[in-house]
Every structure is written in structure tokens, then in C-alpha cells.
């Protein structure tokens, strides 16, 4: 047994160990490459290879002591060649667990490079819901290659889980749970569990079902510890547990876990029969994935672009649709300016000042939009709240537009000694802020109303609106007030 | 007992009930207001008041059946007057739990409006770590007002928790845990628990300590169920549990919970004595708070701005620092253009085209920045990875700049029949994209290197850079190539 004073704070120790391994693996990969280049010198080669092999054995041992999540972390941090070497060092029986922790893109590339025999070794170590999880992110051909190696019995289960839509509770459920009958005594349950041990991870309660496998309630483990053994399950179980249907949306389950502080909850099919459960670790993964994806989606990127080491050409092409959209909208703004070319020709200062209005509009609109997107995510914006929020954002924009528009006008007057120009820019700023607030609120709301993702590319669309309208408002006002026709 | 076929899917049912109550409360508040206005007609008044009181009693009953998190949700969705009325309907013994679920700003305003007697009633229902949680978000005067009502014994504990920095494990820990001695038999533990029942929420394992309360290991509940009662705790406990120190950073704890799928973990003081534990529900709250705050921080907003119903003047003033910064940077961009005024006067088309370059730069830079911020949050960017990433983003920018710069040049030629102008805009786009990628990577990294929040206002700073540099590159190239001196 370990003495407790030998323990170091787990995560600090770990962070250090992880960095060391990443460092060692990178160096090792470099050495192997140098070795390959200097392969003309035969003698040296043999010695060097022996040393390399010793190093590798030591590294493999180190990796073996890591949690799969930490191995995954190390793999993500490594450049492709070191990554391949490290993957070879991971023992076959642990590869499944590591694959589950990896990002989609890296998982795809590693599975793609595996031999059929390796795949079958990996699949043997996983539960059917984990296999479903693993293959759900793979392209069709790889998916087939993996599924071929799954046992007949498991295959039915895997295909069942795969048949649920990606954003449903069914797709995130765990098939591994313990159920007991309501007319059993606690003593009988106790005996059953002793035979089944260990319990599946995150089992804080047993699911109570009737003869037809219909949900009757749940039996928390501590009841089993505390209540008299001769009592029946039905006498001590909780009869109103939170539960979900396979076709519920995954975000509803996540919300319920957050709110009611759940550890696990049963999942039912449409006949109200228990088919699985959701556990809190899956929920945490889901929350994280969602949060990470959000900031990327706002600028038009997807999770696909995740791997820092994917070839740049591939990543560049993935960004093309948004660059194209952006170019198009920028061109529209440019045409707006073009319409006012004669005005600008009369007063070049307008060209100098017009980006100020557009820029402030973009940033203010982004503030409103961040608040709206959060409100939508929290389910806090009904029609009534939206109206309140619009009025509120307009009021804020009005106040800021008046105050800072006046300031901007004053500075402009100081620079150009032209009070008409000062009024135009101040007025344009006020109008632009009002418009930016409206656009910042409407863009995500309208996207969602039409069943689209309210976040995807919202930032690009907002900038397009605030830019073109900013130029239009400023130059339009200038044409009205300043220019002699 | 409930028949399971009577159960409806919990969360769906709930969402509906919640909407109904919000609806009813809003209507009720409106009626009360109308009542107050028509108070000249005495007779009608009495009848109406009676009806109102009946409605309120019914509403109070409904609210009572809600989970505190759902009451909190309803309160957040209500306008101030309806909110006050609803708060009055919440029973005193449940107010503490509801307050804990509210946003900081609403909690502050509700506690601020409470009588001393109400505060003391609330405090009586809470554990000392929950009290610490509650008061940590209150301003100093309110904090004192609440702490006065805490028992002497609890007060020491509350002050101990409050003494930890906000982002430390100590501040997020739970003081309520069960510890056992390693030399006890399982049977003795069992007896102890029966006396202590029910167990604190989220107790999946007992903490094993020695005579000095030093951590020795943890005893999962299922071991207690499965192992022979005459065995000693030390024989079956896990000796290498994940644990934390009170002064560890909270994000390290969150990371460990995510990775190792923990339910709870012991927290030690610097003498390695157990002082509390962290549970998964706190971790989930922390993850959520962080994710929500992130998108707001990027546009320079804080959690403070959370309440949709706070007075607009107040919110407007909170946004002033960023409006001012934004105005300043926009002014700098404007001065860049001003420097090229003679060039623009010679060729007004330049004014038309210059925003295209700046706009594309802003959006592309934001993409790079989103990837970097995510990498930083995941701890994935060491110096080596940063270099790889910079080279990769520059390569992507180079490819996109060449391809789309050529496209933009072609369109420009088609519009203006000026091949020099086409080359200038194409070249400017390539340079701007390279610069935007560099800025998108450097801004968050440098902010973090200097110990600042890498997200706060990063978006405003990036736009400032890409705008002014975009104008400079485009107009500078134009001055070199196009203009006759």
C-alpha cells in the first residue's frame, strides 16, 4: 500500500508527466527520422536502433500507466509522425478506450490506418454502445469495416443505437445498467448484485421494472445499504424518477441533469420499457462539446477543422464557403459606397470617416448578439421576453448613440471645423447603433425560427449588415446635408 | 404509488408547467396593477382583491411543487413587478435553495430587498458552504447583513470558505462529507452509516482517513455492499484516489472531473488533512458558467449584464469602456485613411474598395482566434504547438489569399478595366489575410502571457488591428503602384 505522503497532487503530477511524454515522443520520432536518413552507415545503424528500441519500451511502459484520456491528450498534441509512433506503443487492449477520447478527425485518421486484425482487437474490448459511439463519427466505408468485426449479438445492439438521430437521447445512452424487479426483497437484490459485481460505472441507483420491463421506479444504492433486508423493493424505491425517452432531444436531457443534479437516469422506448440509461459523464462530454463548438460555429468553422496537424490545403478549402460569402457581402457594401462616389469625390473626408461608423456598428451588434445567443441557449427568450429585450437593447443603443455620437461629432468638428459634417457623423452613429442592436437581435432569432442553427456564421452575417448599412446611413446623410447638387 | 403509465416525460411536462406559471404570474401582476389604478371604485376593489388572493394561493401551491431550479428559471423570465410577486409566493424555507440557483444580479437584488427576519429564515435552511456560495456574490454591506444571521459555529466555517480565492478549489468545495477510519471493519462502517442516514447528496464513496484526519484512500459504496463485513476498510479501499488541495485552481479540478469521469473527490488542506470534497454537480455548474461567460467576454461584456430587466441606463454605462475603446481604435483606422487622402482624391474607387480588404481580414482573423482560444482552453498549445499552428494558419491564409485574391482582382478588373488596380487589391488581400492570421493567433496568446484573460475584448482588439492594417496595406500599395507623384 502507498503511504499517503508519497502521493502528489494528482493533476499537477500528471500535467508534468504528460508534457514529459510528449517531449520524449517528439524527440524519439526525430531520432528515428535522422536514423532513416543516415542508413548508409550500417554499423552505427544497429547500435542506434537498439537504443531506440530500449527507449520505446520505456515509453510504452510509461504510457501504460496513463489514463486513456491522457494518452488521447498526448496524441492530440503530437505532430503526425510522432503521433503514429506513439499510437503503435499503446497496447491493443487499451486502444478502444483511447479512441473514444479522441477528437473526431484524429479518430478517423487512426481507424483509417488500422489493419483489420487491429480493428477486431479494439472492438472486442468495447461495449456495444461504445462501439456505436466510435463508429458514429466514421465515414461509411470505415464504419462498415469496423462493424464487420463486431459479434452477431452485439451487432444488433450497435445498429439499434446507430439508428437514433445524432441529437437524440437514444444516441447518447448507455446500454449497461442493472435492473431489479419490484417484488424482490432487498436481500435478494443484494445477492444478485454480489454475483454481478463490479457494478457498471456511475451506478448510483438500480432501475426497478415489472415483468414487462416497464419502468416502476429507481432504487438508490444507499437504500440498499440502510433499509431492512426483508423489505420489498417496491416499499423503498423512489416512484417518480426523472427519465427520458429515446427520441427526446439530447439537450433536454443535458438541461435536466444540470438542473436536478442527476448522476444517472433511465431511458425508455415508446412502450415505456427500459432500454438504457444516461450517465453524468456523457452529459459533461456533451456540454463541453457544445460549448467548444459554439465559438467555432459563430465564425463559420466546424469541429472538422479540429486537428491542428491536418494538411493546410484541406483546411483552407473547408473555409472557402465562408470566405466566398464574406467576399460577396463585402462586395455589396462596396457597391453601396460606389453609389455615393460623386459625394465622396466632393468631400474626401467622408471616405476617411465612414469606417468609424461601420466598425462601431459591428462591435455593438456583436454584443447584442452574444446576449441573444445565450438567452436562446438557456431557453429564456419567449416572444414576450424578446420584445422586452429588443426595447431594452434599443434604449441602450439610443443612450450610447446619443452620448458617444456627440463625442464623435465634437472630435470631428475639432478636426475639420465643419459643424454640418460633425452633425452627420453623430447622427449616423446614433442610427447605426439602433440598427446594429436590431440586427444583432434578429439574426439569431430568425435563423432559429427557420429551423437553422442560430449560431452558425451569425457573426459574418451581422458584420455584412452593419457594414453596408453603416456606409449607407453615413454617406446617405452626408449626401442630404452636405453636398451641393 | 403512482402507476408508471401516468408518468409523463418529466422535462416535457415541466417545460409546459413552467410556461404556464410564468404566463399566470405575468397576468396576475398586470391585474394587480390595474386594480391599483382603479382604486377609486371601492366596491369593485374588494371583490377583485378577493379573487386575486384566491389566484395567488393557487399559484403558491403550484410553485411549491416545483424544483428550486425551476422556480429560479421562472423568476429570471419574469418582469420586475411579476417577479417580486412571485418571490413573495415562494415559501421561506425554500427561498435559500432558490437563491442558490439564481443569477448573481437577480440574487443580489432579491437579497437586497429582504427584511432581516427573512434573511435569517433563509440562512437557517442552508449548509455553511452554501451560505458562503450565496454571500460570495453579494456586495460587502449585504454580505455583512447576511453573515450576522449565521450561527456562531457555522460562521467560522463560512468565513473559512470565503477566505479562499474565487477561482480556487477551496471556494467550490462542499463541507458535507462522510469519513471513516482505515482500521474500522466494514460492519462498523455500515452501522455508522445507518445512524447518519441519509448520506449527503452525490456520495458515491466514503473518505478514509487516519487518526490525524490525513487522507488514506476512498471506499466506494459498492465495496461496502459486496465485500465481507468482517474485512477492514484498509483491505478494500482504493489507495490512489484523485484528490485536490484547497489552493488548486478550480479549472484543474474541472478538467480532472471531465477526464476521469469522477462523481466526487476529496479536498485536502496543506497538511494533507481532509477538509471537504468536490462533487460533480458543482463541476457542471462551473463548466456552464464558464462557457456562458466566454461568448460574452469576447465582445467585452460581463456576467453583470445578465439580467434582461436591469435598467437600460445602467447597462449602457457598463458598456462605455468598450464603446470608448472601439471609438478610439476606429479613429486610429480613420487617421490611417486620412494619411492617404491625396491618393483617394486622385482615384475615388479606392474608397469604394478599401472596406472589402478590411472586412475579409476581420472575419478570417476571427476564425484563427476562435481556434486559438479553444486550444488555450484545452491546454493544448505549448510553444511547439503554437509555432506549428502559426505556420499552418499562415499557409491557409496564403492559399486562401492567393485563390480569392485572384478572384477579387478579376472582379475588380471586370468593373474598372484597370489591371493595376486589380493587382493592388489582390495583393492587398493576400497580405491582409497573412496579417489577420498572425494577429488572430498573437492577440489571445499575448494577453494570456501577460496574465490577462485571453478572451476579454479580444474580438474588439482584433478588428482594430485588421481594420487599420487593411486600410494601410491597400492604400499603401495603391500609392506605390497607381498614383502619379
Tab-separated table of N, CA and C in Angstrom, chain B residues 180-231:
chain	number	residue	atom	x	y	z
B	180	UNK	N	-14.357	7.761	7.213
B	180	UNK	CA	-14.248	6.599	8.096
B	180	UNK	C	-12.770	6.318	8.333
B	181	UNK	N	-12.493	5.555	9.416
B	181	UNK	CA	-11.096	5.240	9.732
B	181	UNK	C	-10.693	3.940	9.063
B	182	UNK	N	-9.425	3.858	8.682
B	182	UNK	CA	-8.982	2.703	7.894
B	182	UNK	C	-8.989	1.395	8.679
B	183	UNK	N	-8.897	1.498	10.032
B	183	UNK	CA	-8.853	0.252	10.794
B	183	UNK	C	-10.243	-0.220	11.230
B	184	UNK	N	-11.290	0.479	10.804
B	184	UNK	CA	-12.656	0.018	11.115
B	184	UNK	C	-13.009	-1.173	10.223
B	185	UNK	N	-13.898	-2.041	10.714
B	185	UNK	CA	-14.386	-3.104	9.837
B	185	UNK	C	-15.536	-2.555	9.002
B	186	UNK	N	-15.823	-3.239	7.890
B	186	UNK	CA	-16.927	-2.798	7.040
B	186	UNK	C	-18.232	-2.813	7.820
B	187	UNK	N	-18.355	-3.789	8.712
B	187	UNK	CA	-19.569	-3.877	9.504
B	187	UNK	C	-19.742	-2.632	10.378
B	188	UNK	N	-18.645	-2.195	10.981
B	188	UNK	CA	-18.706	-0.998	11.819
B	188	UNK	C	-19.080	0.221	10.985
B	189	UNK	N	-18.539	0.307	9.777
B	189	UNK	CA	-18.869	1.413	8.880
B	189	UNK	C	-20.364	1.396	8.567
B	190	UNK	N	-20.824	0.195	8.279
B	190	UNK	CA	-22.231	0.015	7.969
B	190	UNK	C	-23.122	0.543	9.104
B	191	UNK	N	-22.732	0.183	10.319
B	191	UNK	CA	-23.504	0.637	11.484
B	191	UNK	C	-23.473	2.156	11.609
B	192	UNK	N	-22.277	2.712	11.415
B	192	UNK	CA	-22.111	4.166	11.487
B	192	UNK	C	-23.035	4.873	10.496
B	193	UNK	N	-23.079	4.349	9.264
B	193	UNK	CA	-23.875	4.993	8.218
B	193	UNK	C	-25.357	4.935	8.541
B	194	UNK	N	-25.796	3.801	9.094
B	194	UNK	CA	-27.211	3.667	9.428
B	194	UNK	C	-27.637	4.741	10.413
B	195	UNK	N	-26.713	5.100	11.307
B	195	UNK	CA	-27.034	6.152	12.263
B	195	UNK	C	-27.058	7.519	11.574
B	196	UNK	N	-26.188	7.702	10.586
B	196	UNK	CA	-26.032	9.013	9.944
B	196	UNK	C	-27.019	9.271	8.820
B	197	UNK	N	-27.750	8.266	8.370
B	197	UNK	CA	-28.507	8.400	7.137
B	197	UNK	C	-29.483	9.564	7.196
B	198	UNK	N	-29.864	10.234	6.067
B	198	UNK	CA	-29.395	9.899	4.724
B	198	UNK	C	-27.995	10.440	4.453
B	199	UNK	N	-27.316	9.837	3.480
B	199	UNK	CA	-25.982	10.299	3.102
B	199	UNK	C	-26.083	11.647	2.390
B	200	UNK	N	-25.046	12.478	2.472
B	200	UNK	CA	-25.047	13.724	1.685
B	200	UNK	C	-25.201	13.386	0.198
B	201	UNK	N	-25.813	14.276	-0.565
B	201	UNK	CA	-26.016	14.028	-1.992
B	201	UNK	C	-24.676	13.757	-2.675
B	202	UNK	N	-24.718	12.960	-3.725
B	202	UNK	CA	-23.524	12.634	-4.510
B	202	UNK	C	-22.433	11.933	-3.706
B	203	UNK	N	-22.841	11.114	-2.732
B	203	UNK	CA	-21.853	10.320	-2.014
B	203	UNK	C	-21.742	8.965	-2.697
B	204	UNK	N	-20.731	8.814	-3.563
B	204	UNK	CA	-20.519	7.512	-4.190
B	204	UNK	C	-19.395	6.757	-3.506
B	205	UNK	N	-18.674	7.476	-2.606
B	205	UNK	CA	-17.586	6.834	-1.884
B	205	UNK	C	-17.376	7.548	-0.551
B	206	UNK	N	-16.880	6.815	0.429
B	206	UNK	CA	-16.562	7.412	1.720
B	206	UNK	C	-15.073	7.738	1.722
B	207	UNK	N	-14.720	8.786	2.457
B	207	UNK	CA	-13.316	9.179	2.501
B	207	UNK	C	-12.649	8.488	3.689
B	208	UNK	N	-11.532	7.811	3.439
B	208	UNK	CA	-10.845	7.079	4.500
B	208	UNK	C	-9.699	7.927	5.042
B	209	UNK	N	-9.679	8.136	6.365
B	209	UNK	CA	-8.640	8.974	6.981
B	209	UNK	C	-7.988	8.229	8.144
B	210	UNK	N	-6.830	8.735	8.590
B	210	UNK	CA	-6.219	8.161	9.782
B	210	UNK	C	-6.563	9.031	10.987
B	211	UNK	N	-5.921	8.757	12.094
B	211	UNK	CA	-6.152	9.446	13.354
B	211	UNK	C	-6.043	10.975	13.233
B	212	UNK	N	-5.136	11.441	12.359
B	212	UNK	CA	-4.932	12.894	12.198
B	212	UNK	C	-5.796	13.502	11.097
B	213	UNK	N	-6.769	12.717	10.629
B	213	UNK	CA	-7.633	13.182	9.547
B	213	UNK	C	-6.883	13.344	8.231
B	214	UNK	N	-5.745	12.649	8.098
B	214	UNK	CA	-4.991	12.652	6.847
B	214	UNK	C	-5.614	11.645	5.886
B	215	UNK	N	-5.648	11.998	4.605
B	215	UNK	CA	-6.246	11.121	3.604
B	215	UNK	C	-5.474	9.808	3.480
B	216	UNK	N	-6.192	8.682	3.531
B	216	UNK	CA	-5.567	7.371	3.312
B	216	UNK	C	-6.082	6.719	2.033
B	217	UNK	N	-7.293	7.064	1.635
B	217	UNK	CA	-7.878	6.449	0.443
B	217	UNK	C	-9.363	6.727	0.397
B	218	UNK	N	-10.068	6.057	-0.512
B	218	UNK	CA	-11.529	6.186	-0.544
B	218	UNK	C	-12.163	4.800	-0.596
B	219	UNK	N	-13.386	4.713	-0.060
B	219	UNK	CA	-14.105	3.446	-0.033
B	219	UNK	C	-15.396	3.588	-0.842
B	220	UNK	N	-15.416	3.073	-2.090
B	220	UNK	CA	-16.641	3.168	-2.898
B	220	UNK	C	-17.788	2.425	-2.205
B	221	UNK	N	-19.004	2.972	-2.360
B	221	UNK	CA	-20.151	2.355	-1.686
B	221	UNK	C	-20.363	0.908	-2.091
B	222	UNK	N	-20.062	0.587	-3.344
B	222	UNK	CA	-20.346	-0.797	-3.743
B	222	UNK	C	-19.415	-1.809	-3.072
B	223	UNK	N	-18.213	-1.351	-2.705
B	223	UNK	CA	-17.342	-2.256	-1.926
B	223	UNK	C	-18.040	-2.600	-0.611
B	224	UNK	N	-18.676	-1.593	-0.032
B	224	UNK	CA	-19.382	-1.783	1.233
B	224	UNK	C	-20.499	-2.795	1.058
B	225	UNK	N	-21.093	-2.808	-0.125
B	225	UNK	CA	-22.189	-3.734	-0.397
B	225	UNK	C	-21.687	-5.155	-0.646
B	226	UNK	N	-20.516	-5.254	-1.294
B	226	UNK	CA	-20.112	-6.551	-1.823
B	226	UNK	C	-19.099	-7.299	-0.976
B	227	UNK	N	-18.270	-6.576	-0.247
B	227	UNK	CA	-17.184	-7.265	0.433
B	227	UNK	C	-17.658	-7.840	1.777
B	228	UNK	N	-16.871	-8.774	2.308
B	228	UNK	CA	-17.235	-9.433	3.568
B	228	UNK	C	-17.217	-8.414	4.706
B	229	UNK	N	-18.260	-8.402	5.548
B	229	UNK	CA	-18.387	-7.403	6.614
B	229	UNK	C	-17.220	-7.407	7.610
B	230	UNK	N	-16.569	-8.554	7.783
B	230	UNK	CA	-15.513	-8.580	8.806
B	230	UNK	C	-14.184	-8.000	8.311
B	231	UNK	N	-14.086	-7.700	7.004
B	231	UNK	CA	-12.850	-7.120	6.480
B	231	UNK	C	-12.655	-5.699	7.002
